[in-house]
CSV table of C-alpha atoms in Angstrom, one decimal:
chain,number,residue,atom,x,y,z
A,136,UNK,CA,-101.8,-7.3,-1.2
A,137,UNK,CA,-101.2,-10.9,-0.4
A,138,UNK,CA,-98.2,-11.9,1.8
A,139,UNK,CA,-96.9,-15.5,2.0
A,140,UNK,CA,-95.4,-15.0,5.4
A,141,UNK,CA,-96.3,-13.4,8.7
A,142,UNK,CA,-93.0,-11.7,9.5
A,143,UNK,CA,-90.0,-10.4,7.6
A,144,UNK,CA,-87.1,-9.7,9.9
A,145,UNK,CA,-84.9,-6.9,8.4
A,146,UNK,CA,-81.3,-6.4,9.7
A,147,UNK,CA,-79.1,-3.6,8.3
A,148,UNK,CA,-75.4,-4.3,8.8
A,149,UNK,CA,-72.1,-2.7,8.0
A,150,UNK,CA,-68.7,-4.3,8.6
A,151,UNK,CA,-69.5,-6.2,11.8
A,152,UNK,CA,-69.4,-9.9,10.7
A,153,UNK,CA,-69.0,-11.3,14.1
A,154,UNK,CA,-71.9,-9.4,15.6
A,155,UNK,CA,-74.1,-10.3,12.6
A,156,UNK,CA,-73.3,-14.0,13.2
A,157,UNK,CA,-74.3,-13.8,16.8
A,158,UNK,CA,-77.5,-12.0,15.8
A,159,UNK,CA,-78.3,-14.7,13.3
A,160,UNK,CA,-77.6,-17.4,15.8
A,161,UNK,CA,-80.1,-15.9,18.2
A,162,UNK,CA,-82.7,-15.9,15.4
A,163,UNK,CA,-82.3,-19.7,15.0
A,164,UNK,CA,-83.6,-20.0,18.6
A,165,UNK,CA,-86.9,-18.2,17.9
A,166,UNK,CA,-89.9,-20.0,19.2
A,167,UNK,CA,-92.0,-19.3,16.1
A,168,UNK,CA,-92.9,-21.5,13.1
A,169,UNK,CA,-90.0,-21.4,10.6
A,170,UNK,CA,-92.4,-21.4,7.7
A,171,UNK,CA,-94.0,-18.1,8.9
A,172,UNK,CA,-91.0,-15.8,8.9
A,173,UNK,CA,-88.0,-14.9,6.8
A,174,UNK,CA,-84.7,-13.0,7.6
A,175,UNK,CA,-83.4,-10.3,5.3
A,176,UNK,CA,-79.9,-9.1,5.9
A,177,UNK,CA,-78.9,-5.9,4.0
A,178,UNK,CA,-75.2,-5.4,3.7
A,179,UNK,CA,-74.7,-1.6,3.5
A,180,UNK,CA,-71.5,-1.8,1.4
A,181,UNK,CA,-69.2,-3.6,3.9
A,182,UNK,CA,-65.6,-3.7,2.6
A,183,UNK,CA,-65.7,-7.5,2.8
A,184,UNK,CA,-68.8,-9.2,1.5
A,185,UNK,CA,-70.8,-11.1,4.1
A,186,UNK,CA,-71.6,-14.3,2.1
A,187,UNK,CA,-69.4,-16.4,4.3
A,188,UNK,CA,-71.1,-15.1,7.4
A,189,UNK,CA,-74.6,-15.8,6.2
A,190,UNK,CA,-74.1,-19.1,4.4
A,191,UNK,CA,-73.9,-21.4,7.5
A,192,UNK,CA,-77.4,-20.2,8.6
A,193,UNK,CA,-79.2,-21.0,5.4
A,194,UNK,CA,-80.2,-24.5,6.5
A,195,UNK,CA,-81.8,-23.1,9.7
A,196,UNK,CA,-83.4,-19.9,8.5
A,197,UNK,CA,-85.2,-18.6,5.4
A,198,UNK,CA,-82.5,-16.2,4.7
A,199,UNK,CA,-81.9,-13.5,2.0
A,200,UNK,CA,-78.7,-11.5,1.7
A,201,UNK,CA,-78.9,-8.2,-0.2
A,202,UNK,CA,-76.0,-5.8,-0.8
A,203,UNK,CA,-76.1,-2.1,-1.6
A,204,UNK,CA,-73.6,0.8,-1.9
A,205,UNK,CA,-72.9,2.4,1.5
A,206,UNK,CA,-75.9,4.7,2.2
A,207,UNK,CA,-76.7,4.3,5.9
A,208,UNK,CA,-79.1,2.1,7.9
A,209,UNK,CA,-82.2,4.0,6.9
A,210,UNK,CA,-81.7,3.2,3.2
A,211,UNK,CA,-80.6,-0.4,4.1
A,212,UNK,CA,-83.9,-1.0,6.1
A,213,UNK,CA,-85.9,0.3,3.2
A,214,UNK,CA,-84.0,-2.0,0.8
A,215,UNK,CA,-84.9,-4.9,3.0
A,216,UNK,CA,-88.5,-3.9,3.4
A,217,UNK,CA,-88.9,-3.6,-0.4
A,218,UNK,CA,-88.0,-7.3,-0.8
A,219,UNK,CA,-90.1,-8.5,2.2
A,220,UNK,CA,-92.8,-11.2,1.8
A,221,UNK,CA,-94.1,-10.8,5.3
A,222,UNK,CA,-97.3,-9.1,6.4
A,223,UNK,CA,-95.3,-7.4,9.2
A,224,UNK,CA,-91.8,-6.0,9.2
A,225,UNK,CA,-89.7,-6.6,12.3
A,226,UNK,CA,-86.6,-4.5,12.5
A,227,UNK,CA,-83.5,-5.2,14.6
A,228,UNK,CA,-79.8,-4.5,14.4
A,229,UNK,CA,-76.8,-6.7,13.8
A,230,UNK,CA,-75.5,-6.1,17.4
A,231,UNK,CA,-78.9,-7.3,18.9
A,232,UNK,CA,-80.1,-10.7,19.9
A,233,UNK,CA,-83.9,-11.0,20.0
A,234,UNK,CA,-85.3,-13.1,22.8
A,235,UNK,CA,-86.7,-16.6,21.8
A,236,UNK,CA,-90.2,-15.3,22.3
A,237,UNK,CA,-89.7,-12.1,20.3
A,238,UNK,CA,-91.9,-13.0,17.3
A,239,UNK,CA,-94.4,-14.8,19.4
A,240,UNK,CA,-95.0,-11.8,21.6
A,241,UNK,CA,-95.2,-9.5,18.5
A,242,UNK,CA,-97.7,-11.8,16.9
A,243,UNK,CA,-99.9,-11.7,20.0
A,244,UNK,CA,-99.8,-7.9,20.0
A,245,UNK,CA,-100.7,-7.7,16.3
A,246,UNK,CA,-103.7,-9.9,16.8
A,247,UNK,CA,-105.1,-7.1,19.0
A,248,UNK,CA,-103.7,-4.2,17.0
A,249,UNK,CA,-102.8,-5.2,13.4
A,250,UNK,CA,-102.4,-1.6,12.2
A,251,UNK,CA,-100.0,-0.3,14.9
A,252,UNK,CA,-96.3,0.4,15.1
A,253,UNK,CA,-95.1,-1.7,18.1
A,254,UNK,CA,-91.9,-1.1,20.0
A,255,UNK,CA,-90.4,-3.4,22.5
A,256,UNK,CA,-87.9,-3.3,25.4
A,257,UNK,CA,-84.2,-3.4,24.8
A,258,UNK,CA,-81.9,-5.0,27.4
A,259,UNK,CA,-78.2,-4.1,27.7
A,260,UNK,CA,-76.3,-7.3,27.1
A,261,UNK,CA,-73.0,-5.7,28.4
A,262,UNK,CA,-73.8,-4.6,31.9
A,263,UNK,CA,-70.1,-4.6,32.8
A,264,UNK,CA,-69.5,-1.8,30.3
A,265,UNK,CA,-70.6,1.4,31.9
A,266,UNK,CA,-70.6,3.3,28.6
A,267,UNK,CA,-72.9,0.8,27.1
A,268,UNK,CA,-75.0,0.8,30.3
A,269,UNK,CA,-75.3,4.6,30.1
A,270,UNK,CA,-76.5,4.6,26.5
A,271,UNK,CA,-79.2,2.1,27.4
A,272,UNK,CA,-80.1,4.0,30.6
A,273,UNK,CA,-80.7,7.0,28.3
A,274,UNK,CA,-83.0,5.0,26.1
A,275,UNK,CA,-84.8,3.7,29.1
A,276,UNK,CA,-85.3,7.2,30.4
A,277,UNK,CA,-86.6,8.4,27.0
A,278,UNK,CA,-89.1,5.5,27.0
A,279,UNK,CA,-90.4,6.5,30.4
A,280,UNK,CA,-90.7,10.1,29.2
A,281,UNK,CA,-92.3,9.6,25.8
A,282,UNK,CA,-94.1,6.3,26.4
A,283,UNK,CA,-95.6,6.7,29.8
A,284,UNK,CA,-98.9,5.9,28.2
A,285,UNK,CA,-98.0,2.6,26.5
A,286,UNK,CA,-101.1,2.7,24.3
A,287,UNK,CA,-100.1,6.2,23.0
A,288,UNK,CA,-96.3,5.9,22.7
A,289,UNK,CA,-94.3,8.5,20.9
A,290,UNK,CA,-90.8,7.2,20.4
A,291,UNK,CA,-89.0,3.9,19.7
A,292,UNK,CA,-85.5,3.1,18.8
A,293,UNK,CA,-85.2,1.2,15.5
A,294,UNK,CA,-83.5,-1.9,16.9
A,295,UNK,CA,-86.8,-3.4,18.2
A,296,UNK,CA,-89.8,-2.3,16.3
A,297,UNK,CA,-92.4,-3.9,14.1
A,298,UNK,CA,-95.2,-2.6,11.9
A,299,UNK,CA,-97.4,-3.5,9.0
A,300,UNK,CA,-95.5,-3.8,5.7
A,301,UNK,CA,-98.2,-2.1,3.7
A,302,UNK,CA,-98.2,1.0,5.9
A,303,UNK,CA,-94.4,1.2,6.0
A,304,UNK,CA,-94.3,1.2,2.2
A,305,UNK,CA,-97.2,3.6,1.9
A,306,UNK,CA,-95.3,6.2,4.0
A,307,UNK,CA,-92.1,5.6,2.0
A,308,UNK,CA,-90.3,4.0,5.0
A,309,UNK,CA,-87.3,5.6,6.7
A,310,UNK,CA,-86.2,9.0,5.5
A,311,UNK,CA,-83.0,8.2,3.6
A,312,UNK,CA,-81.6,11.8,4.0
A,313,UNK,CA,-80.4,10.6,7.4
A,314,UNK,CA,-77.0,9.0,6.5
A,315,UNK,CA,-76.1,7.9,10.1
A,316,UNK,CA,-77.8,5.8,12.8
A,317,UNK,CA,-79.1,8.9,14.5
A,318,UNK,CA,-82.7,10.2,14.6
A,319,UNK,CA,-84.0,8.4,11.6
A,320,UNK,CA,-86.1,6.4,14.0
A,321,UNK,CA,-87.4,9.6,15.7
A,322,UNK,CA,-88.4,10.9,12.3
A,323,UNK,CA,-90.2,7.7,11.4
A,324,UNK,CA,-92.2,7.7,14.6
A,325,UNK,CA,-93.0,11.4,14.3
A,326,UNK,CA,-94.3,11.0,10.8
A,327,UNK,CA,-96.2,7.9,11.7
A,328,UNK,CA,-98.0,9.8,14.5
A,329,UNK,CA,-98.6,12.8,12.3
A,330,UNK,CA,-100.5,10.6,9.9
A,331,UNK,CA,-102.8,9.5,12.7
A,332,UNK,CA,-101.4,6.0,13.1
A,333,UNK,CA,-101.1,4.5,16.6
A,334,UNK,CA,-97.9,3.4,18.4
A,335,UNK,CA,-97.9,0.9,21.3
A,336,UNK,CA,-95.1,0.1,23.7
A,337,UNK,CA,-94.9,-3.6,24.4
A,338,UNK,CA,-92.2,-4.2,27.0
A,339,UNK,CA,-92.6,-8.0,26.8
A,340,UNK,CA,-91.2,-7.8,23.2
A,341,UNK,CA,-87.5,-8.0,24.1
A,342,UNK,CA,-84.1,-7.9,22.4
A,343,UNK,CA,-80.6,-7.9,24.0
A,344,UNK,CA,-78.2,-5.2,22.8
A,345,UNK,CA,-74.5,-5.8,22.8
A,346,UNK,CA,-73.0,-2.5,21.7
A,347,UNK,CA,-69.5,-2.2,23.1
A,348,UNK,CA,-68.5,1.4,23.8
A,349,UNK,CA,-65.4,3.1,25.0
A,350,UNK,CA,-65.1,6.8,26.0
A,351,UNK,CA,-64.2,7.9,22.5
A,352,UNK,CA,-67.0,5.9,20.8
A,353,UNK,CA,-69.5,6.9,23.5
A,354,UNK,CA,-68.7,10.6,22.7
A,355,UNK,CA,-68.9,9.9,19.0
A,356,UNK,CA,-72.2,8.1,19.3
A,357,UNK,CA,-73.9,11.0,21.2
A,358,UNK,CA,-72.2,13.6,19.0
A,359,UNK,CA,-73.9,11.9,16.1
A,360,UNK,CA,-77.1,11.7,18.0
A,361,UNK,CA,-76.9,15.5,18.3
A,362,UNK,CA,-76.3,15.9,14.6
A,363,UNK,CA,-79.3,13.7,13.9
A,364,UNK,CA,-81.4,15.6,16.4
A,365,UNK,CA,-80.8,18.9,14.5
A,366,UNK,CA,-81.8,17.3,11.3
A,367,UNK,CA,-84.9,15.8,12.9
A,368,UNK,CA,-86.0,19.1,14.4
A,369,UNK,CA,-85.2,20.9,11.2
A,370,UNK,CA,-87.4,18.5,9.1
A,371,UNK,CA,-90.1,18.6,11.7
A,372,UNK,CA,-90.2,22.4,11.9
A,373,UNK,CA,-90.4,22.7,8.1
A,374,UNK,CA,-93.1,20.0,7.9
A,375,UNK,CA,-95.2,21.6,10.6
A,376,UNK,CA,-94.2,25.2,10.1
A,377,UNK,CA,-93.3,25.5,13.8
A,378,UNK,CA,-90.1,26.6,15.7
A,379,UNK,CA,-87.6,24.0,16.7
A,380,UNK,CA,-88.8,22.6,20.1
A,381,UNK,CA,-86.4,22.3,23.0
A,382,UNK,CA,-87.3,20.1,26.0
A,383,UNK,CA,-87.8,21.9,29.4
A,384,UNK,CA,-85.0,22.0,31.9
A,385,UNK,CA,-86.9,19.5,34.0
A,386,UNK,CA,-86.3,16.9,31.3
A,387,UNK,CA,-82.6,17.2,31.8
A,388,UNK,CA,-82.6,17.3,35.6
A,389,UNK,CA,-84.9,14.2,35.7
A,390,UNK,CA,-82.5,12.5,33.3
A,391,UNK,CA,-79.5,13.0,35.6
A,392,UNK,CA,-81.5,11.8,38.5
A,393,UNK,CA,-82.8,8.7,36.7
A,394,UNK,CA,-79.8,6.4,37.4
A,395,UNK,CA,-80.5,6.8,41.2
A,396,UNK,CA,-84.1,5.8,40.7
A,397,UNK,CA,-83.5,2.8,38.5
A,398,UNK,CA,-81.7,-0.5,39.2
A,399,UNK,CA,-78.3,0.8,38.0
A,400,UNK,CA,-74.8,0.0,39.0
A,401,UNK,CA,-72.6,3.0,40.0
A,402,UNK,CA,-75.5,5.5,39.5
A,403,UNK,CA,-73.3,8.6,40.2
A,404,UNK,CA,-70.8,7.6,37.5
A,405,UNK,CA,-73.6,6.8,35.1
A,406,UNK,CA,-75.3,10.2,35.9
A,407,UNK,CA,-72.0,11.9,35.0
A,408,UNK,CA,-71.8,10.0,31.7
A,409,UNK,CA,-75.4,11.0,31.0
A,410,UNK,CA,-74.3,14.7,31.5
A,411,UNK,CA,-71.4,14.0,29.1
A,412,UNK,CA,-73.8,12.5,26.6
A,413,UNK,CA,-75.8,15.7,26.6
A,414,UNK,CA,-72.7,17.9,26.1
A,415,UNK,CA,-71.8,15.7,23.2
A,416,UNK,CA,-75.3,15.9,21.8
A,417,UNK,CA,-75.4,19.7,22.1
A,418,UNK,CA,-72.0,19.9,20.4
A,419,UNK,CA,-73.2,17.7,17.5
A,420,UNK,CA,-76.5,19.7,17.3
A,421,UNK,CA,-74.7,23.0,16.8
A,422,UNK,CA,-72.0,21.5,14.6
A,423,UNK,CA,-74.7,20.3,12.3
A,424,UNK,CA,-76.5,23.7,12.5
A,425,UNK,CA,-73.3,25.5,11.5
A,426,UNK,CA,-72.8,23.3,8.5
A,427,UNK,CA,-76.3,23.7,7.2
A,428,UNK,CA,-77.3,26.3,4.6
A,429,UNK,CA,-77.8,29.6,6.2
A,430,UNK,CA,-81.3,30.1,7.7
A,431,UNK,CA,-82.7,31.8,10.7
A,432,UNK,CA,-83.9,29.0,13.0
A,433,UNK,CA,-86.3,29.8,15.8
A,434,UNK,CA,-86.2,27.8,19.0
A,435,UNK,CA,-89.1,27.2,21.3
A,436,UNK,CA,-88.7,26.2,25.0
């Protein structure tokens, strides 16, 4: 298949026009030839259409706006990927601001590993918000746990990943049975690895993430992560005919200690919020389990 561009940047969005505008503004600053990338914004059924948000950027970016009925970010990303003209798909979110060198560093990686799924480093753009900080500290910890060997990474969040368009389409993209922004990225990574495809962690590939959280939205975020986690383990167990796997206790003790080892403001408070995130996740996990069709699930420690 011939592609006319190197990169297609795909951004799912729902009802966050100001954040989308900030994201698009950051893309106008990319240090990469304009004729070699496009931007595809997929409006996931926002109450107010986003034409007026996108229109001011059309003279600075090769920009396509697609709209679909509300179906979640997994479906929105697939919709964008289906329209892509780039050899590689680069996914980010509407509350992210890719660094100016984002595509340039991705291109350098793909020159060495053109068939890989590449994940970059996400920087919290709201360090004064301890709820946002804690959510990013959790991701940082997961990356140290799952991606200790950068050449054999196991998990990336979907706000900073890139992969070959042909392979993404060949595996049918994200699993659209995940209706929320929760665990659809874990499932994609797991399926990618199961097919024998490599994943590489590239920390120089950076985006800045401005996800403002309060205590209620922090709880809701991690409750939904727990719901997604149950769905992920359910699908994985069925696919591999294995029990649902639970991480060892050391995973959680190391998580709570992580803020004290990293350059983190108020590590004790952040550690407490990490504990709360796990309580919310467990609550979401078992809430989802109770609302699934009856089945005896086995758990493996």
